[in-house]
CSV table of C-alpha atoms and ligand atoms in Angstrom, one decimal:
chain,number,residue,atom,x,y,z
A,37,MET,CA,1.5,-8.6,23.2
A,38,SER,CA,2.3,-5.1,22.1
A,39,LYS,CA,-0.3,-2.7,20.7
A,40,ILE,CA,0.1,-1.4,17.2
A,41,LEU,CA,-1.5,1.8,15.9
A,42,LEU,CA,-2.5,1.6,12.3
A,43,ALA,CA,-2.9,5.1,10.9
A,44,GLY,CA,-5.2,4.7,7.9
A,45,GLY,CA,-5.9,1.2,9.1
A,46,ALA,CA,-9.3,0.8,7.5
A,47,GLY,CA,-7.9,1.1,4.0
A,48,TYR,CA,-7.0,-1.6,1.5
A,49,ILE,CA,-3.5,-2.4,2.8
A,50,GLY,CA,-4.2,-1.4,6.4
A,51,SER,CA,-7.2,-3.8,6.8
A,52,HIS,CA,-5.2,-6.7,5.4
A,53,THR,CA,-2.3,-5.9,7.7
A,54,ALA,CA,-4.7,-5.7,10.7
A,55,VAL,CA,-5.7,-9.4,9.9
A,56,GLU,CA,-2.0,-10.5,9.9
A,57,LEU,CA,-1.2,-8.6,13.1
A,58,LEU,CA,-4.2,-9.9,15.0
A,59,ASN,CA,-3.4,-13.5,13.8
A,60,ALA,CA,0.2,-13.0,15.0
A,61,GLY,CA,-1.2,-12.0,18.5
A,62,TYR,CA,-0.8,-8.2,18.4
A,63,GLU,CA,-3.4,-5.8,19.6
A,64,VAL,CA,-4.6,-3.4,16.9
A,65,VAL,CA,-5.8,0.2,17.3
A,66,THR,CA,-6.8,2.1,14.1
A,67,ALA,CA,-7.1,5.8,13.4
A,68,ASP,CA,-8.8,6.7,10.2
A,69,ASN,CA,-11.1,9.5,8.9
A,70,TYR,CA,-12.6,7.1,6.4
A,71,SER,CA,-12.0,9.5,3.6
A,72,ASN,CA,-11.1,6.5,1.3
A,73,SER,CA,-12.5,3.6,3.4
A,74,CYS,CA,-15.3,2.6,5.7
A,75,PRO,CA,-15.7,1.1,9.2
A,76,GLU,CA,-17.3,-2.0,7.6
A,77,ALA,CA,-13.8,-3.1,6.5
A,78,LEU,CA,-12.7,-3.3,10.2
A,79,LYS,CA,-15.8,-5.2,11.2
A,80,ARG,CA,-15.0,-7.7,8.5
A,81,VAL,CA,-11.4,-8.0,9.9
A,82,GLU,CA,-12.9,-8.7,13.3
A,83,LYS,CA,-15.1,-11.5,11.7
A,84,ILE,CA,-12.1,-13.0,9.9
A,85,THR,CA,-9.9,-13.1,13.0
A,86,GLY,CA,-12.4,-13.4,15.8
A,87,LYS,CA,-10.6,-10.6,17.5
A,88,GLN,CA,-11.4,-7.0,18.4
A,89,ILE,CA,-10.0,-3.8,17.0
A,90,LYS,CA,-10.1,-0.5,18.9
A,91,ALA,CA,-11.1,2.0,16.1
A,92,TYR,CA,-10.9,5.8,16.3
A,93,GLU,CA,-12.5,8.0,13.7
A,94,LEU,CA,-10.3,11.1,13.3
A,95,ASP,CA,-8.2,13.1,11.0
A,96,ILE,CA,-4.6,12.4,11.8
A,97,LYS,CA,-3.7,16.0,10.9
A,98,ASP,CA,-5.7,16.9,14.0
A,99,ILE,CA,-3.0,16.5,16.6
A,100,LYS,CA,-5.3,17.0,19.6
A,101,ALA,CA,-7.5,14.1,18.5
A,102,LEU,CA,-4.5,12.0,17.7
A,103,GLU,CA,-2.9,12.7,21.1
A,104,ASN,CA,-6.0,11.3,22.7
A,105,VAL,CA,-5.3,8.0,21.0
A,106,PHE,CA,-1.8,7.9,22.4
A,107,GLU,CA,-3.2,9.0,25.8
A,108,GLU,CA,-5.7,6.2,25.9
A,109,ASN,CA,-3.5,3.4,24.6
A,110,ASP,CA,-0.1,2.2,25.4
A,111,ILE,CA,1.1,2.2,21.8
A,112,ASP,CA,4.3,0.2,21.0
A,113,SER,CA,4.6,0.9,17.3
A,114,VAL,CA,2.9,2.9,14.5
A,115,ILE,CA,2.3,1.8,11.0
A,116,HIS,CA,1.6,4.8,8.8
A,117,PHE,CA,-0.7,4.0,5.9
A,118,ALA,CA,-2.7,7.3,6.1
A,119,GLY,CA,-2.4,9.1,2.9
A,120,LEU,CA,-4.0,10.2,-0.3
A,121,LYS,CA,-2.8,8.0,-3.2
A,122,ALA,CA,-4.4,8.9,-6.5
A,123,VAL,CA,-1.6,9.9,-8.9
A,124,GLY,CA,-3.8,11.8,-11.3
A,125,GLU,CA,-5.7,13.7,-8.5
A,126,SER,CA,-2.3,14.7,-7.0
A,127,VAL,CA,-1.5,16.5,-10.2
A,128,GLU,CA,-4.8,18.4,-10.1
A,129,LYS,CA,-4.7,19.0,-6.3
A,130,PRO,CA,-1.1,19.1,-5.3
A,131,VAL,CA,-1.6,21.3,-2.2
A,132,LEU,CA,-4.2,18.9,-0.8
A,133,TYR,CA,-1.8,16.0,-1.3
A,134,TYR,CA,1.2,17.8,0.3
A,135,ARG,CA,-1.0,19.0,3.2
A,136,ASN,CA,-2.6,15.7,3.9
A,137,ASN,CA,0.3,13.3,3.4
A,138,ILE,CA,3.0,15.4,5.0
A,139,ASP,CA,0.9,16.7,7.9
A,140,THR,CA,-0.2,13.3,8.9
A,141,THR,CA,3.4,12.2,9.1
A,142,LEU,CA,4.4,15.2,11.2
A,143,SER,CA,1.4,14.7,13.6
A,144,LEU,CA,2.4,11.1,14.1
A,145,LEU,CA,6.0,12.0,14.7
A,146,GLU,CA,5.1,14.7,17.2
A,147,CYS,CA,2.8,12.4,19.1
A,148,MET,CA,5.3,9.6,19.1
A,149,GLU,CA,8.0,11.9,20.6
A,150,LYS,CA,5.6,13.1,23.3
A,151,TYR,CA,4.4,9.6,24.2
A,152,LYS,CA,7.8,8.0,23.8
A,153,VAL,CA,6.7,5.6,21.0
A,154,ARG,CA,9.9,4.5,19.3
A,155,ASN,CA,8.9,2.5,16.2
A,156,ILE,CA,7.3,3.6,13.0
A,157,ILE,CA,6.8,1.6,9.8
A,158,PHE,CA,6.0,3.8,6.8
A,159,SER,CA,4.1,2.9,3.6
A,160,SER,CA,6.4,4.2,0.9
A,161,SER,CA,6.4,3.3,-2.7
A,162,ALA,CA,8.5,2.1,-5.6
A,163,THR,CA,7.7,5.5,-7.1
A,164,VAL,CA,10.5,7.0,-5.1
A,165,TYR,CA,13.1,5.4,-7.5
A,166,GLY,CA,11.9,7.9,-10.0
A,167,GLU,CA,12.7,8.1,-13.7
A,168,GLU,CA,16.4,7.6,-13.7
A,169,ASN,CA,17.2,4.5,-11.8
A,170,PRO,CA,17.5,1.2,-13.8
A,171,VAL,CA,15.3,-1.9,-13.0
A,172,PRO,CA,15.5,-3.9,-10.9
A,173,TYR,CA,15.5,-1.4,-8.1
A,174,THR,CA,17.7,-1.9,-5.1
A,175,GLU,CA,17.5,-0.1,-1.8
A,176,GLN,CA,21.0,1.4,-2.1
A,177,MET,CA,19.9,3.5,-5.1
A,178,LYS,CA,19.3,7.2,-4.5
A,179,ARG,CA,15.7,8.4,-4.6
A,180,GLY,CA,15.0,9.7,-8.1
A,181,THR,CA,12.9,12.3,-9.8
A,182,CYS,CA,9.1,11.7,-9.5
A,183,THR,CA,6.6,12.5,-12.2
A,184,ASN,CA,3.8,13.7,-9.9
A,185,PRO,CA,3.1,15.3,-6.5
A,186,TYR,CA,2.0,12.0,-5.0
A,187,GLY,CA,5.4,10.5,-5.6
A,188,TRP,CA,7.1,13.6,-4.2
A,189,THR,CA,5.1,13.3,-1.0
A,190,LYS,CA,6.6,9.9,-0.6
A,191,VAL,CA,10.1,11.2,-1.2
A,192,MET,CA,9.6,14.0,1.2
A,193,MET,CA,8.1,11.8,3.9
A,194,GLU,CA,11.0,9.3,3.6
A,195,GLN,CA,13.4,12.3,4.2
A,196,ILE,CA,11.4,13.6,7.1
A,197,LEU,CA,11.4,10.2,8.8
A,198,GLU,CA,15.1,9.7,8.2
A,199,ASP,CA,15.9,13.1,9.7
A,200,ALA,CA,13.8,12.3,12.7
A,201,ALA,CA,15.6,9.0,13.3
A,202,LYS,CA,19.0,10.8,12.9
A,203,ALA,CA,18.0,13.3,15.6
A,204,GLN,CA,16.3,10.9,18.0
A,205,LYS,CA,18.7,8.0,18.5
A,206,GLU,CA,16.0,5.8,20.1
A,207,LEU,CA,13.8,6.0,17.1
A,208,SER,CA,13.4,3.1,14.6
A,209,VAL,CA,12.1,3.9,11.2
A,210,VAL,CA,11.3,1.2,8.6
A,211,LEU,CA,10.5,2.5,5.1
A,212,LEU,CA,8.6,-0.1,3.1
A,213,ARG,CA,8.7,0.5,-0.6
A,214,TYR,CA,5.6,-1.3,-1.9
A,215,PHE,CA,5.5,-2.3,-5.6
A,216,ASN,CA,2.0,-3.0,-7.0
A,217,PRO,CA,-0.3,-4.5,-4.4
A,218,ILE,CA,-3.3,-6.4,-5.8
A,219,GLY,CA,-5.4,-9.3,-4.7
A,220,ALA,CA,-7.5,-9.7,-1.6
A,221,HIS,CA,-7.9,-11.9,1.5
A,222,PRO,CA,-8.8,-15.4,0.4
A,223,SER,CA,-12.0,-15.3,2.5
A,224,GLY,CA,-13.3,-12.7,0.0
A,225,MET,CA,-14.5,-10.6,2.9
A,226,ILE,CA,-12.0,-7.7,2.5
A,227,GLY,CA,-10.4,-6.3,-0.6
A,228,GLU,CA,-9.8,-3.1,-2.6
A,229,ASP,CA,-12.8,-0.8,-2.9
A,230,PRO,CA,-11.8,2.3,-4.8
A,231,GLN,CA,-14.3,5.2,-4.9
A,232,GLY,CA,-15.3,6.3,-8.4
A,233,ILE,CA,-13.5,5.2,-11.5
A,234,PRO,CA,-10.5,3.0,-10.5
A,235,ASN,CA,-7.1,4.5,-11.4
A,236,ASN,CA,-5.3,1.2,-10.9
A,237,LEU,CA,-5.2,-1.7,-13.3
A,238,MET,CA,-6.5,-4.6,-11.1
A,239,PRO,CA,-9.6,-2.9,-9.6
A,240,PHE,CA,-10.5,-1.8,-13.1
A,241,VAL,CA,-10.2,-5.3,-14.5
A,242,ALA,CA,-12.3,-6.6,-11.6
A,243,GLN,CA,-15.0,-4.0,-12.2
A,244,VAL,CA,-15.1,-4.9,-15.9
A,245,ALA,CA,-15.4,-8.6,-14.8
A,246,VAL,CA,-18.4,-7.8,-12.6
A,247,GLY,CA,-20.1,-5.6,-15.2
A,248,ARG,CA,-19.6,-2.2,-13.5
A,249,ARG,CA,-17.3,-1.0,-16.4
A,250,GLU,CA,-17.8,-1.8,-20.1
A,251,LYS,CA,-14.1,-2.2,-21.1
A,252,LEU,CA,-10.5,-1.9,-20.0
A,253,THR,CA,-8.2,0.4,-21.9
A,254,ILE,CA,-4.6,-0.9,-21.9
A,255,PHE,CA,-2.5,2.2,-21.9
A,256,GLY,CA,0.1,1.8,-24.6
A,257,LYS,CA,1.4,-1.1,-26.6
A,258,ASP,CA,4.6,0.3,-28.1
A,259,TYR,CA,6.8,0.3,-25.0
A,260,ASP,CA,10.2,-1.3,-25.2
A,261,THR,CA,9.1,-4.4,-23.3
A,262,PRO,CA,8.6,-8.0,-24.6
A,263,ASP,CA,4.9,-7.5,-25.6
A,264,GLY,CA,4.9,-3.7,-25.8
A,265,THR,CA,2.8,-3.2,-22.6
A,266,CYS,CA,4.2,-1.9,-19.3
A,267,ARG,CA,5.6,-4.3,-16.8
A,268,ARG,CA,5.1,-4.1,-13.1
A,269,ASP,CA,6.0,-6.1,-9.9
A,270,TYR,CA,2.5,-7.1,-8.7
A,271,ILE,CA,2.4,-8.4,-5.1
A,272,HIS,CA,-0.4,-10.1,-3.3
A,273,VAL,CA,-1.7,-7.9,-0.6
A,274,VAL,CA,-1.6,-10.7,2.0
A,275,ASP,CA,2.1,-11.2,1.3
A,276,LEU,CA,2.6,-7.5,1.6
A,277,ALA,CA,0.6,-7.5,4.9
A,278,LYS,CA,2.9,-10.2,6.3
A,279,GLY,CA,5.9,-8.0,5.4
A,280,HIS,CA,4.6,-5.5,8.0
A,281,VAL,CA,4.6,-8.1,10.8
A,282,LYS,CA,8.2,-8.8,9.9
A,283,ALA,CA,8.9,-5.0,9.8
A,284,ILE,CA,7.4,-4.6,13.3
A,285,GLU,CA,9.6,-7.4,14.7
A,286,TYR,CA,12.6,-5.7,13.1
A,287,ALA,CA,11.8,-2.2,14.4
A,288,GLN,CA,11.4,-3.5,17.9
A,289,LYS,CA,15.0,-4.8,17.9
A,290,ASN,CA,16.8,-2.1,15.9
A,291,LYS,CA,17.3,1.7,15.8
A,292,GLY,CA,17.8,4.1,13.0
A,293,THR,CA,16.3,4.0,9.5
A,294,GLU,CA,16.1,0.9,7.3
A,295,VAL,CA,14.6,0.6,3.8
A,296,PHE,CA,13.0,-2.5,2.3
A,297,ASN,CA,11.5,-3.2,-1.1
A,298,LEU,CA,8.4,-5.3,-0.8
A,299,GLY,CA,7.9,-6.9,-4.2
A,300,THR,CA,8.3,-10.3,-5.8
A,301,GLY,CA,11.2,-9.4,-8.1
A,302,THR,CA,9.3,-10.7,-11.1
A,303,PRO,CA,7.6,-8.3,-13.5
A,304,TYR,CA,4.4,-9.0,-15.5
A,305,SER,CA,3.0,-7.0,-18.3
A,306,VAL,CA,-0.5,-5.5,-18.5
A,307,ALA,CA,-1.4,-8.0,-21.3
A,308,GLU,CA,-0.2,-10.9,-19.1
A,309,ILE,CA,-2.3,-9.7,-16.2
A,310,VAL,CA,-5.4,-9.6,-18.4
A,311,ASP,CA,-4.6,-13.0,-19.9
A,312,THR,CA,-4.0,-14.6,-16.5
A,313,PHE,CA,-7.2,-13.1,-15.0
A,314,GLU,CA,-9.2,-14.5,-18.0
A,315,ARG,CA,-7.6,-17.9,-17.7
A,316,VAL,CA,-7.8,-18.4,-14.0
A,317,ASN,CA,-11.3,-17.1,-13.7
A,318,GLU,CA,-12.6,-18.6,-16.9
A,319,MET,CA,-14.0,-15.4,-18.4
A,320,LYS,CA,-13.2,-12.7,-21.0
A,321,ILE,CA,-12.2,-9.2,-20.1
A,322,ASN,CA,-13.4,-6.8,-22.7
A,323,HIS,CA,-10.4,-4.6,-23.5
A,324,VAL,CA,-8.9,-2.2,-26.1
A,325,TYR,CA,-5.5,-0.7,-26.6
A,326,GLY,CA,-5.2,3.1,-26.1
A,327,GLU,CA,-2.6,5.8,-25.8
A,328,ARG,CA,0.1,5.7,-23.2
A,329,ARG,CA,-0.8,7.3,-19.9
A,330,ALA,CA,1.3,10.3,-19.0
A,331,GLY,CA,4.0,9.6,-16.4
A,332,ASP,CA,4.0,5.8,-16.8
A,333,LEU,CA,7.4,4.1,-16.8
A,334,PRO,CA,7.9,1.1,-19.1
A,335,GLU,CA,9.0,-1.1,-16.3
A,336,SER,CA,9.2,-1.1,-12.5
A,337,TYR,CA,10.2,-4.1,-10.4
A,338,ALA,CA,12.1,-4.9,-7.3
A,339,ASN,CA,15.2,-6.6,-6.3
A,340,ALA,CA,13.7,-8.3,-3.3
A,341,ASP,CA,16.8,-9.8,-1.8
A,342,LYS,CA,17.3,-7.4,1.2
A,343,ALA,CA,13.9,-8.2,2.7
A,344,LEU,CA,14.7,-11.9,2.5
A,345,GLU,CA,18.1,-11.5,4.0
A,346,ILE,CA,17.3,-9.2,6.9
A,347,LEU,CA,13.5,-9.7,7.5
A,348,GLY,CA,13.3,-13.3,6.5
A,349,TRP,CA,10.4,-12.3,4.3
A,350,LYS,CA,9.5,-13.3,0.8
A,351,THR,CA,6.3,-13.5,-1.2
A,352,GLU,CA,4.5,-16.9,-1.3
A,353,LYS,CA,1.6,-16.2,-3.6
A,354,THR,CA,1.5,-16.5,-7.4
A,355,LEU,CA,0.0,-14.2,-10.0
A,356,GLU,CA,-2.8,-16.9,-10.3
A,357,ASP,CA,-3.6,-16.4,-6.6
A,358,MET,CA,-3.7,-12.7,-7.1
A,359,CYS,CA,-6.2,-12.9,-10.0
A,360,ARG,CA,-8.3,-15.6,-8.3
A,361,ASP,CA,-8.5,-13.7,-4.9
A,362,THR,CA,-9.3,-10.4,-6.6
A,363,TRP,CA,-12.2,-12.0,-8.4
A,364,ASN,CA,-13.4,-13.8,-5.3
A,365,TRP,CA,-13.6,-10.5,-3.5
A,366,GLN,CA,-15.2,-8.6,-6.3
A,367,LYS,CA,-17.9,-11.2,-7.2
A,368,ASN,CA,-18.9,-11.6,-3.5
A,369,ASN,CA,-18.9,-7.8,-3.1
A,370,PRO,CA,-19.9,-6.4,-6.5
A,371,ASN,CA,-20.3,-2.9,-5.0
A,372,GLY,CA,-17.5,-3.1,-2.6
A,373,TYR,CA,-18.4,-2.6,1.1
A,374,LYS,CA,-21.7,-0.8,0.2
B,23,LIG,P1,-6.2,3.4,1.1
B,23,LIG,O1,-6.7,4.7,0.5
B,23,LIG,O2,-7.1,2.3,0.9
B,23,LIG,O3,-5.8,3.6,2.6
B,23,LIG,C1,-5.4,4.8,3.2
B,23,LIG,C2,-6.2,5.1,4.4
B,23,LIG,O4,-5.8,6.3,5.0
B,23,LIG,C3,-7.7,5.2,4.1
B,23,LIG,O5,-8.5,4.4,4.9
B,23,LIG,C4,-8.0,6.7,4.3
B,23,LIG,O6,-9.4,6.9,4.7
B,23,LIG,C5,-7.0,7.0,5.4
B,23,LIG,N1,-6.6,8.5,5.5
B,23,LIG,C6,-6.1,9.3,4.5
B,23,LIG,N2,-5.9,10.5,5.0
B,23,LIG,C7,-6.2,10.5,6.3
B,23,LIG,C8,-6.1,11.4,7.3
B,23,LIG,N3,-5.7,12.7,7.1
B,23,LIG,N4,-6.5,11.1,8.6
B,23,LIG,C9,-7.0,9.8,8.8
B,23,LIG,N5,-7.0,8.8,7.9
B,23,LIG,C10,-6.6,9.2,6.6
B,23,LIG,O7,-4.8,3.1,0.4
B,23,LIG,P2,-3.9,1.8,0.5
B,23,LIG,O8,-3.9,1.3,-0.9
B,23,LIG,O9,-4.3,1.0,1.6
B,23,LIG,O10,-2.5,2.5,0.8
B,23,LIG,C11,-2.0,2.7,2.1
B,23,LIG,C12,-0.7,3.4,2.0
B,23,LIG,O11,0.2,2.7,1.1
B,23,LIG,C13,-0.8,4.8,1.4
B,23,LIG,O12,0.0,5.7,2.1
B,23,LIG,C14,-0.4,4.6,0.0
B,23,LIG,O13,0.2,5.8,-0.6
B,23,LIG,C15,0.7,3.6,0.1
B,23,LIG,N6,0.9,2.8,-1.1
B,23,LIG,C16,-0.1,2.2,-1.7
B,23,LIG,C17,0.1,1.5,-2.9
B,23,LIG,C18,-1.0,0.9,-3.6
B,23,LIG,O14,-0.9,0.6,-4.8
B,23,LIG,N7,-2.2,0.6,-3.0
B,23,LIG,C19,1.4,1.5,-3.5
B,23,LIG,C20,2.4,2.1,-2.8
B,23,LIG,C21,2.2,2.8,-1.6
B,24,LIG,N1,-3.1,0.4,-16.7
B,24,LIG,C1,-3.8,0.2,-17.9
B,24,LIG,N2,-5.1,0.5,-17.8
B,24,LIG,C2,-5.8,1.0,-16.7
B,24,LIG,C3,-5.0,1.2,-15.5
B,24,LIG,C4,-3.6,0.9,-15.6
B,24,LIG,O1,-3.3,-0.2,-18.9
B,24,LIG,O2,-7.0,1.3,-16.7
B,24,LIG,C5,-1.6,0.1,-16.7
B,24,LIG,C6,-0.7,1.3,-16.5
B,24,LIG,O3,-0.4,1.9,-17.6
B,24,LIG,C7,0.5,0.6,-15.8
B,24,LIG,C8,-0.1,-0.7,-15.2
B,24,LIG,O4,-1.4,-0.9,-15.7
B,24,LIG,O5,1.3,0.1,-16.9
B,24,LIG,C9,-0.2,-0.5,-13.7
B,24,LIG,O6,-0.9,0.7,-13.4
B,24,LIG,P1,-1.4,1.0,-12.0
B,24,LIG,O7,-2.1,2.4,-12.1
B,24,LIG,O8,-2.2,-0.1,-11.4
B,24,LIG,O9,-0.1,1.1,-11.1
B,24,LIG,P2,1.2,2.0,-11.2
B,24,LIG,O10,2.3,1.1,-11.6
B,24,LIG,O11,1.0,3.1,-12.3
B,24,LIG,O12,1.4,2.6,-9.9
């Protein structure tokens, strides 16, 4: 079976994707500098699957170190998860974000060309639809105007990858636009483990549940939505991971660039997330309403038809599963991987 390089493979989505790839019979090689993750996540993936991962610790910007991975392994396809992803931090440190996210992409493309690796799957984001496109987002829409440097790195990387595929006819580029990944592997052995104060809703809720944070602030209750709180397309990380296996199969058979939304197509509000978490896990989440957070759109959700039609992929897990699995991970690992 072919060997897949997961750049940033020790992270939240990478580790869950490693499980699904190993279960599907692929060999997995990871390259990660553990700037936002740890090797323990990969050890847990090995325990879940009973299979081995070949893990390299390196900065993907370091092209010599990266070439060594391609030299030592007959890589069939690359999945590029490696990036910095904190929206607020990207506003404070734009140069760090542009340098890291764009350079990792360029290093990977250069190595792929040198070692004749033809398939790359890229972790893009719904954020590329920007401010002006109406929901639900479809893949034919033009990329929009982003509200922060993180989003712009995704727009730029999509463009770079598309241009590479135009120039190298044998290249296959699959741009996966994730909506809001939450949840954890049902084993409770791997999950999201943010460093410091979580930026994202679900890890914050989970840390309130486990007693690490006193209360959740819901950002804004005067949006033009049914209950006044923002609505997002939350997707279980295991469903998302399975989408990558489908994307690999697609890339192996096709050339050029293709874009897919990976979402459920159903939006839920922040208040609904809190309610569902409380109901499913039989607990109260201490919360207050606060000001809107700068840059937040009222609504973001996918039209997920294209992934079903072309990849034969759709989500299977419910919001209840997402809330249950998040809590299962957090209660078994109150301090994450530490
Ligand atoms: P994550 O931070 O858990 O994983 C990213 C991994 O990349 C980490 O293990 C980190 O150590 C590694 N990394 C970063 N820079 C590196 C470098 N220069 N060299 C080597 N390794 C490096 O994040 P995640 O949630 O798993 O997200 C994976 C990808 O999906 C990211 O590109 C992210 O922008 C994108 N994405 C995530 C979300 C989300 O909500 N989680 C939504 C849309 C898109
Ligand atoms: N949110 C919130 N409180 C928090 C974190 C997030 O109310 O502590 C809201 C945020 O305003 C947005 C939704 O939860 O409406 C999802 O935010 P997240 O940062 O998880 O994802 P985003 O859609 O912004 O990428």
